[in-house]
mmCIF file of C-alpha atoms in Angstrom:
data_model
loop_
_atom_site.group_PDB
_atom_site.id
_atom_site.type_symbol
_atom_site.label_atom_id
_atom_site.label_comp_id
_atom_site.label_asym_id
_atom_site.label_seq_id
_atom_site.Cartn_x
_atom_site.Cartn_y
_atom_site.Cartn_z
ATOM 1 C CA MET A 1 89.626 2.988 97.841
ATOM 2 C CA LYS A 2 91.872 -0.080 98.012
ATOM 3 C CA ILE A 3 92.330 -2.509 95.129
ATOM 4 C CA LEU A 4 94.104 -5.867 95.414
ATOM 5 C CA SER A 5 95.445 -6.385 91.897
ATOM 6 C CA ILE A 6 96.646 -9.876 90.968
ATOM 7 C CA GLN A 7 98.464 -9.592 87.648
ATOM 8 C CA SER A 8 101.763 -9.930 85.836
ATOM 9 C CA ALA A 9 104.679 -7.519 86.178
ATOM 10 C CA VAL A 10 107.455 -6.495 83.789
ATOM 11 C CA ALA A 11 110.627 -4.499 84.356
ATOM 12 C CA TYR A 12 110.685 -2.975 80.865
ATOM 13 C CA GLY A 13 107.483 -1.420 79.585
ATOM 14 C CA HIS A 14 103.941 -1.487 80.871
ATOM 15 C CA VAL A 15 101.582 -4.465 80.964
ATOM 16 C CA GLY A 16 99.644 -6.140 83.768
ATOM 17 C CA ASN A 17 100.271 -4.531 87.120
ATOM 18 C CA SER A 18 103.073 -2.538 85.510
ATOM 19 C CA ALA A 19 100.344 -0.836 83.464
ATOM 20 C CA ALA A 20 97.481 -0.758 85.954
ATOM 21 C CA VAL A 21 99.056 0.351 89.229
ATOM 22 C CA PHE A 22 100.310 3.841 88.395
ATOM 23 C CA PRO A 23 97.119 5.144 86.721
ATOM 24 C CA LEU A 24 95.127 3.873 89.707
ATOM 25 C CA GLN A 25 97.488 5.587 92.126
ATOM 26 C CA ARG A 26 97.272 8.778 90.070
ATOM 27 C CA ILE A 27 93.499 8.926 90.620
ATOM 28 C CA GLY A 28 93.916 8.369 94.347
ATOM 29 C CA VAL A 29 93.503 4.609 94.676
ATOM 30 C CA GLU A 30 95.612 2.568 97.099
ATOM 31 C CA VAL A 31 96.830 -0.506 95.197
ATOM 32 C CA LEU A 32 98.113 -3.759 96.673
ATOM 33 C CA PRO A 33 99.866 -5.384 93.695
ATOM 34 C CA VAL A 34 100.449 -9.136 93.724
ATOM 35 C CA TYR A 35 102.554 -10.487 90.859
ATOM 36 C CA THR A 36 101.905 -13.684 88.933
ATOM 37 C CA VAL A 37 105.063 -13.371 86.793
ATOM 38 C CA THR A 38 108.093 -11.108 86.953
ATOM 39 C CA PHE A 39 109.351 -10.838 83.401
ATOM 40 C CA SER A 40 111.908 -8.567 81.789
ATOM 41 C CA ASN A 41 109.312 -7.466 79.205
ATOM 42 C CA HIS A 42 105.989 -8.584 77.772
ATOM 43 C CA THR A 43 105.921 -11.711 75.640
ATOM 44 C CA GLY A 44 104.960 -9.852 72.463
ATOM 45 C CA TYR A 45 108.658 -9.297 71.799
ATOM 46 C CA GLY A 46 109.135 -13.037 71.346
ATOM 47 C CA GLN A 47 111.952 -13.077 73.909
ATOM 48 C CA TRP A 48 111.776 -12.433 77.621
ATOM 49 C CA ARG A 49 113.463 -13.461 80.824
ATOM 50 C CA GLY A 50 112.350 -14.008 84.379
ATOM 51 C CA PRO A 51 110.149 -16.377 86.364
ATOM 52 C CA MET A 52 106.534 -17.327 86.390
ATOM 53 C CA ILE A 53 105.515 -17.323 90.033
ATOM 54 C CA SER A 54 103.963 -20.566 91.204
ATOM 55 C CA PRO A 55 100.353 -20.510 92.428
ATOM 56 C CA ASP A 56 101.573 -21.570 95.869
ATOM 57 C CA ASP A 57 103.949 -18.596 96.038
ATOM 58 C CA VAL A 58 101.223 -16.196 94.872
ATOM 59 C CA ARG A 59 98.950 -17.668 97.523
ATOM 60 C CA GLU A 60 101.637 -17.134 100.181
ATOM 61 C CA VAL A 61 102.012 -13.454 99.269
ATOM 62 C CA ILE A 62 98.251 -12.974 99.504
ATOM 63 C CA ARG A 63 98.142 -14.859 102.800
ATOM 64 C CA GLY A 64 100.720 -12.448 104.173
ATOM 65 C CA VAL A 65 98.523 -9.511 103.138
ATOM 66 C CA GLN A 66 95.585 -11.191 104.865
ATOM 67 C CA GLU A 67 97.638 -11.635 108.032
ATOM 68 C CA ARG A 68 98.143 -7.884 108.168
ATOM 69 C CA GLY A 69 94.353 -7.541 108.519
ATOM 70 C CA ALA A 70 94.011 -5.857 105.127
ATOM 71 C CA PHE A 71 91.149 -7.883 103.629
ATOM 72 C CA GLY A 72 88.431 -5.942 105.463
ATOM 73 C CA ASP A 73 89.628 -2.732 103.802
ATOM 74 C CA ILE A 74 89.823 -4.057 100.248
ATOM 75 C CA ASP A 75 87.082 -2.690 97.977
ATOM 76 C CA VAL A 76 88.038 -4.490 94.760
ATOM 77 C CA VAL A 77 89.938 -7.603 93.725
ATOM 78 C CA LEU A 78 91.204 -7.094 90.167
ATOM 79 C CA SER A 79 92.690 -9.775 87.928
ATOM 80 C CA GLY A 80 93.957 -9.849 84.350
ATOM 81 C CA TYR A 81 96.079 -12.208 82.254
ATOM 82 C CA GLN A 82 96.375 -15.633 83.842
ATOM 83 C CA GLY A 83 99.528 -17.385 82.722
ATOM 84 C CA GLY A 84 98.673 -20.812 84.149
ATOM 85 C CA GLU A 85 95.610 -22.732 85.269
ATOM 86 C CA GLY A 86 96.535 -22.751 88.958
ATOM 87 C CA ILE A 87 96.340 -18.973 89.349
ATOM 88 C CA ALA A 88 92.561 -19.080 88.886
ATOM 89 C CA ASP A 89 92.168 -21.141 92.047
ATOM 90 C CA VAL A 90 94.226 -18.605 93.994
ATOM 91 C CA ILE A 91 92.178 -15.692 92.646
ATOM 92 C CA LEU A 92 88.845 -17.345 93.389
ATOM 93 C CA GLU A 93 89.954 -18.287 96.914
ATOM 94 C CA THR A 94 91.078 -14.709 97.489
ATOM 95 C CA VAL A 95 87.819 -13.232 96.214
ATOM 96 C CA GLU A 96 85.851 -15.474 98.550
ATOM 97 C CA GLN A 97 88.007 -14.551 101.547
ATOM 98 C CA VAL A 98 87.935 -10.815 100.799
ATOM 99 C CA LYS A 99 84.143 -10.865 100.460
ATOM 100 C CA VAL A 100 83.844 -12.584 103.819
ATOM 101 C CA ALA A 101 85.962 -9.827 105.374
ATOM 102 C CA ASN A 102 84.193 -7.065 103.412
ATOM 103 C CA PRO A 103 80.803 -8.096 101.990
ATOM 104 C CA SER A 104 80.645 -4.934 99.864
ATOM 105 C CA ALA A 105 83.850 -5.798 97.991
ATOM 106 C CA VAL A 106 83.625 -6.663 94.281
ATOM 107 C CA TYR A 107 85.660 -8.804 91.915
ATOM 108 C CA ALA A 108 86.623 -7.316 88.547
ATOM 109 C CA CYS A 109 87.969 -9.776 85.984
ATOM 110 C CA ASP A 110 89.608 -8.892 82.686
ATOM 111 C CA PRO A 111 89.168 -12.258 80.906
ATOM 112 C CA VAL A 112 92.265 -12.023 78.724
ATOM 113 C CA MET A 113 92.400 -14.702 76.063
ATOM 114 C CA GLY A 114 92.923 -13.110 72.654
ATOM 115 C CA ASN A 115 91.566 -10.755 70.020
ATOM 116 C CA ALA A 116 89.883 -10.787 66.647
ATOM 117 C CA LYS A 117 93.136 -10.404 64.683
ATOM 118 C CA SER A 118 95.362 -12.830 66.584
ATOM 119 C CA GLY A 119 92.802 -15.326 67.885
ATOM 120 C CA CYS A 120 93.468 -16.913 71.286
ATOM 121 C CA PHE A 121 97.012 -16.438 72.590
ATOM 122 C CA VAL A 122 96.699 -18.130 75.970
ATOM 123 C CA ALA A 123 97.037 -21.795 76.947
ATOM 124 C CA PRO A 124 94.114 -23.824 75.583
ATOM 125 C CA ALA A 125 92.678 -24.561 79.028
ATOM 126 C CA ILE A 126 92.493 -20.891 80.065
ATOM 127 C CA PRO A 127 89.488 -19.721 77.986
ATOM 128 C CA VAL A 128 87.376 -22.642 79.193
ATOM 129 C CA LEU A 129 88.462 -22.026 82.774
ATOM 130 C CA LEU A 130 87.546 -18.355 82.481
ATOM 131 C CA ARG A 131 84.141 -19.160 81.010
ATOM 132 C CA GLU A 132 83.186 -21.952 83.384
ATOM 133 C CA ARG A 133 84.661 -20.857 86.721
ATOM 134 C CA VAL A 134 86.155 -17.383 86.824
ATOM 135 C CA VAL A 135 83.641 -15.177 84.997
ATOM 136 C CA PRO A 136 80.655 -16.585 86.940
ATOM 137 C CA ALA A 137 82.374 -15.457 90.165
ATOM 138 C CA ALA A 138 82.994 -11.909 88.899
ATOM 139 C CA ASP A 139 80.942 -8.775 89.487
ATOM 140 C CA ILE A 140 82.568 -6.816 86.655
ATOM 141 C CA ILE A 141 84.143 -8.190 83.473
ATOM 142 C CA THR A 142 85.965 -6.268 80.752
ATOM 143 C CA PRO A 143 86.259 -8.500 77.657
ATOM 144 C CA ASN A 144 86.949 -7.264 74.172
ATOM 145 C CA GLN A 145 84.344 -8.097 71.543
ATOM 146 C CA PHE A 146 86.183 -11.286 70.517
ATOM 147 C CA GLU A 147 86.459 -12.517 74.114
ATOM 148 C CA LEU A 148 82.806 -11.710 74.748
ATOM 149 C CA GLY A 149 81.888 -13.953 71.832
ATOM 150 C CA PHE A 150 83.878 -16.864 73.203
ATOM 151 C CA LEU A 151 82.489 -16.486 76.709
ATOM 152 C CA THR A 152 78.900 -16.545 75.452
ATOM 153 C CA GLY A 153 79.175 -18.819 72.421
ATOM 154 C CA THR A 154 77.981 -16.004 70.163
ATOM 155 C CA GLU A 155 79.362 -13.836 67.362
ATOM 156 C CA PRO A 156 78.716 -10.231 68.400
ATOM 157 C CA SER A 157 79.124 -7.761 65.557
ATOM 158 C CA ASP A 158 76.398 -5.117 65.313
ATOM 159 C CA LEU A 159 74.803 -3.208 68.169
ATOM 160 C CA GLU A 160 71.984 -5.670 68.813
ATOM 161 C CA SER A 161 74.149 -8.795 68.821
ATOM 162 C CA THR A 162 76.755 -7.148 71.050
ATOM 163 C CA LEU A 163 74.072 -6.084 73.525
ATOM 164 C CA ALA A 164 72.619 -9.604 73.439
ATOM 165 C CA ALA A 165 76.046 -11.125 74.071
ATOM 166 C CA ALA A 166 76.649 -8.744 76.972
ATOM 167 C CA ASP A 167 73.303 -9.773 78.456
ATOM 168 C CA ALA A 168 74.243 -13.439 78.037
ATOM 169 C CA ALA A 169 77.506 -12.747 79.884
ATOM 170 C CA ARG A 170 75.611 -10.961 82.654
ATOM 171 C CA ALA A 171 73.338 -13.987 82.973
ATOM 172 C CA MET A 172 76.469 -15.982 83.850
ATOM 173 C CA GLY A 173 77.027 -13.917 87.009
ATOM 174 C CA PRO A 174 78.670 -10.508 86.538
ATOM 175 C CA ARG A 175 76.294 -7.535 86.702
ATOM 176 C CA THR A 176 78.544 -5.162 84.747
ATOM 177 C CA VAL A 177 80.136 -5.859 81.365
ATOM 178 C CA LEU A 178 82.524 -3.429 79.681
ATOM 179 C CA VAL A 179 83.072 -4.470 76.054
ATOM 180 C CA THR A 180 86.241 -3.043 74.528
ATOM 181 C CA SER A 181 87.299 -2.954 70.867
ATOM 182 C CA VAL A 182 83.720 -2.945 69.591
ATOM 183 C CA GLU A 183 83.815 -2.894 65.784
ATOM 184 C CA ARG A 184 80.336 -2.537 64.348
ATOM 185 C CA PRO A 185 80.115 -2.900 60.554
ATOM 186 C CA ASP A 186 78.029 0.294 60.298
ATOM 187 C CA ARG A 187 80.359 2.517 62.312
ATOM 188 C CA PRO A 188 82.163 5.382 60.556
ATOM 189 C CA GLU A 189 85.463 4.377 58.999
ATOM 190 C CA GLY A 190 88.463 4.941 61.242
ATOM 191 C CA THR A 191 86.544 4.661 64.513
ATOM 192 C CA ILE A 192 86.274 2.154 67.351
ATOM 193 C CA GLU A 193 83.887 1.891 70.300
ATOM 194 C CA MET A 194 83.474 0.712 73.883
ATOM 195 C CA MET A 195 80.205 -0.341 75.471
ATOM 196 C CA ALA A 196 79.162 -0.650 79.122
ATOM 197 C CA VAL A 197 76.122 -2.723 80.116
ATOM 198 C CA THR A 198 74.674 -2.845 83.642
ATOM 199 C CA ASP A 199 71.350 -3.439 85.361
ATOM 200 C CA ASP A 200 70.614 0.261 84.816
ATOM 201 C CA GLY A 201 71.146 0.400 81.061
ATOM 202 C CA ALA A 202 73.711 0.323 78.275
ATOM 203 C CA TRP A 203 76.007 3.026 76.905
ATOM 204 C CA ILE A 204 78.431 3.272 74.013
ATOM 205 C CA VAL A 205 81.250 5.697 73.209
ATOM 206 C CA GLN A 206 83.052 6.162 69.897
ATOM 207 C CA THR A 207 86.588 7.465 69.321
ATOM 208 C CA PRO A 208 88.969 7.717 66.394
ATOM 209 C CA ARG A 209 90.918 4.496 65.964
ATOM 210 C CA ILE A 210 94.631 4.983 66.562
ATOM 211 C CA PRO A 211 96.595 2.789 64.133
ATOM 212 C CA MET A 212 98.889 0.945 66.508
ATOM 213 C CA LYS A 213 99.071 -2.144 68.670
ATOM 214 C CA ALA A 214 99.423 -1.102 72.302
ATOM 215 C CA ASN A 215 100.207 -3.906 74.729
ATOM 216 C CA GLY A 216 98.897 -3.009 78.175
ATOM 217 C CA SER A 217 96.167 -0.608 77.096
ATOM 218 C CA GLY A 218 93.502 -3.155 78.030
ATOM 219 C CA ASP A 219 95.023 -3.459 81.500
ATOM 220 C CA VAL A 220 94.815 0.321 81.972
ATOM 221 C CA THR A 221 91.242 0.344 80.659
ATOM 222 C CA ALA A 222 90.049 -2.402 83.006
ATOM 223 C CA ALA A 223 91.715 -0.776 86.013
ATOM 224 C CA LEU A 224 90.424 2.753 85.432
ATOM 225 C CA PHE A 225 86.882 1.702 84.531
ATOM 226 C CA THR A 226 86.640 -0.519 87.595
ATOM 227 C CA ALA A 227 87.917 2.206 89.918
ATOM 228 C CA HIS A 228 85.653 4.918 88.496
ATOM 229 C CA LEU A 229 82.620 2.644 88.596
ATOM 230 C CA ARG A 230 83.351 1.567 92.146
ATOM 231 C CA ARG A 231 83.781 5.162 93.231
ATOM 232 C CA THR A 232 80.603 6.614 91.677
ATOM 233 C CA GLY A 233 78.346 3.711 90.709
ATOM 234 C CA ASP A 234 77.755 5.592 87.420
ATOM 235 C CA ALA A 235 78.665 3.401 84.439
ATOM 236 C CA ALA A 236 78.245 6.189 81.867
ATOM 237 C CA ASP A 237 80.577 8.493 83.794
ATOM 238 C CA ALA A 238 83.098 5.682 84.309
ATOM 239 C CA LEU A 239 82.976 4.945 80.580
ATOM 240 C CA ALA A 240 83.523 8.614 79.680
ATOM 241 C CA ARG A 241 86.443 9.076 82.066
ATOM 242 C CA THR A 242 88.132 5.847 81.063
ATOM 243 C CA THR A 243 87.742 6.508 77.350
ATOM 244 C CA SER A 244 89.179 10.007 77.655
ATOM 245 C CA SER A 245 92.193 8.844 79.670
ATOM 246 C CA VAL A 246 93.007 5.835 77.518
ATOM 247 C CA PHE A 247 92.593 7.744 74.245
ATOM 248 C CA ALA A 248 95.034 10.380 75.494
ATOM 249 C CA LEU A 249 97.469 7.656 76.559
ATOM 250 C CA LEU A 250 97.302 5.957 73.158
ATOM 251 C CA SER A 251 97.571 9.264 71.285
ATOM 252 C CA MET A 252 100.700 10.241 73.192
ATOM 253 C CA THR A 253 102.179 6.780 72.644
ATOM 254 C CA HIS A 254 101.477 6.901 68.909
ATOM 255 C CA GLU A 255 102.939 10.394 68.585
ATOM 256 C CA SER A 256 106.071 9.326 70.478
ATOM 257 C CA GLY A 257 106.889 6.598 67.964
ATOM 258 C CA GLN A 258 107.629 4.261 70.872
ATOM 259 C CA ARG A 259 106.343 0.720 71.153
ATOM 260 C CA GLU A 260 105.679 0.875 74.895
ATOM 261 C CA LEU A 261 102.853 2.885 76.444
ATOM 262 C CA GLN A 262 103.840 6.401 77.473
ATOM 263 C CA LEU A 263 102.243 5.671 80.824
ATOM 264 C CA ILE A 264 104.041 8.264 82.927
ATOM 265 C CA GLN A 265 103.898 11.016 80.311
ATOM 266 C CA ALA A 266 100.085 10.724 80.128
ATOM 267 C CA GLN A 267 99.533 10.921 83.868
ATOM 268 C CA GLU A 268 97.631 14.222 83.923
ATOM 269 C CA HIS A 269 95.008 12.653 81.688
ATOM 270 C CA TYR A 270 94.182 10.068 84.358
ATOM 271 C CA ALA A 271 93.794 12.635 87.124
ATOM 272 C CA ASP A 272 91.992 15.192 84.949
ATOM 273 C CA PRO A 273 90.397 13.527 81.894
ATOM 274 C CA GLN A 274 89.272 15.917 79.185
ATOM 275 C CA MET A 275 85.878 14.175 78.811
ATOM 276 C CA GLN A 276 85.940 14.969 75.086
ATOM 277 C CA PHE A 277 83.819 12.039 73.869
ATOM 278 C CA ASP A 278 80.037 11.792 74.046
ATOM 279 C CA VAL A 279 78.639 8.701 75.738
ATOM 280 C CA GLN A 280 75.369 7.617 74.112
ATOM 281 C CA ARG A 281 72.704 5.635 75.904
ATOM 282 C CA VAL A 282 71.620 2.727 73.709
ATOM 283 C CA ARG A 283 69.202 1.081 76.125
#
């Protein structure tokens, strides 16, 4: 499998491509990373250095990949955080060109815009751009529950409203929706859930909630789920594998006392997930 991943990169820590590439490689995926920024560290520290890469320069890098004849071999285009409006045009152009070269290729979009605690943390134009142009072009999207609500103009909370919001998102274009950070009011205390919804059904998985903020964990989740789903076509299996791997990664990070993901230390859990959580079919 080959994935063209258009995301940010940092030298210190793990977010964007700096979070997604290694876990994908560890499960046997060939990754072609294209960077949209090259920062010293993620912006959550409040200080960082390094350049945003202009849309024209990102486009040039991708054009060079195309000139090597690689587009026909690409199975997935993956995108995450979009720092500026112009990157969306580059991503959408690339998706169109890759699908011409390989009609079976898919586009997986992590529509990063914010979360329930912090609200939106991207430029004001980005959420609207994602909703109106980018998400409709995607085959797979991986929003958290807050982002799903914005995309669909709903307020998902319980199981029924979250399923309805996922269906509304699927009506926009993507056939598969992975909803992360699902917080139902009737769930057991100290737990959190993820839900996958496809044409074939809907599944949910529950894990203990680890009390920490982990920048980059969503990037790992989107990458692993997309790769597993693309490989097997089985959303329940992809959900189980991804949940197991990401829970192990977060557990090891929490136990380490470090702020940054222990991405390398958790590598065996990507290649050989413990599959310790039950995935329940809810539709």
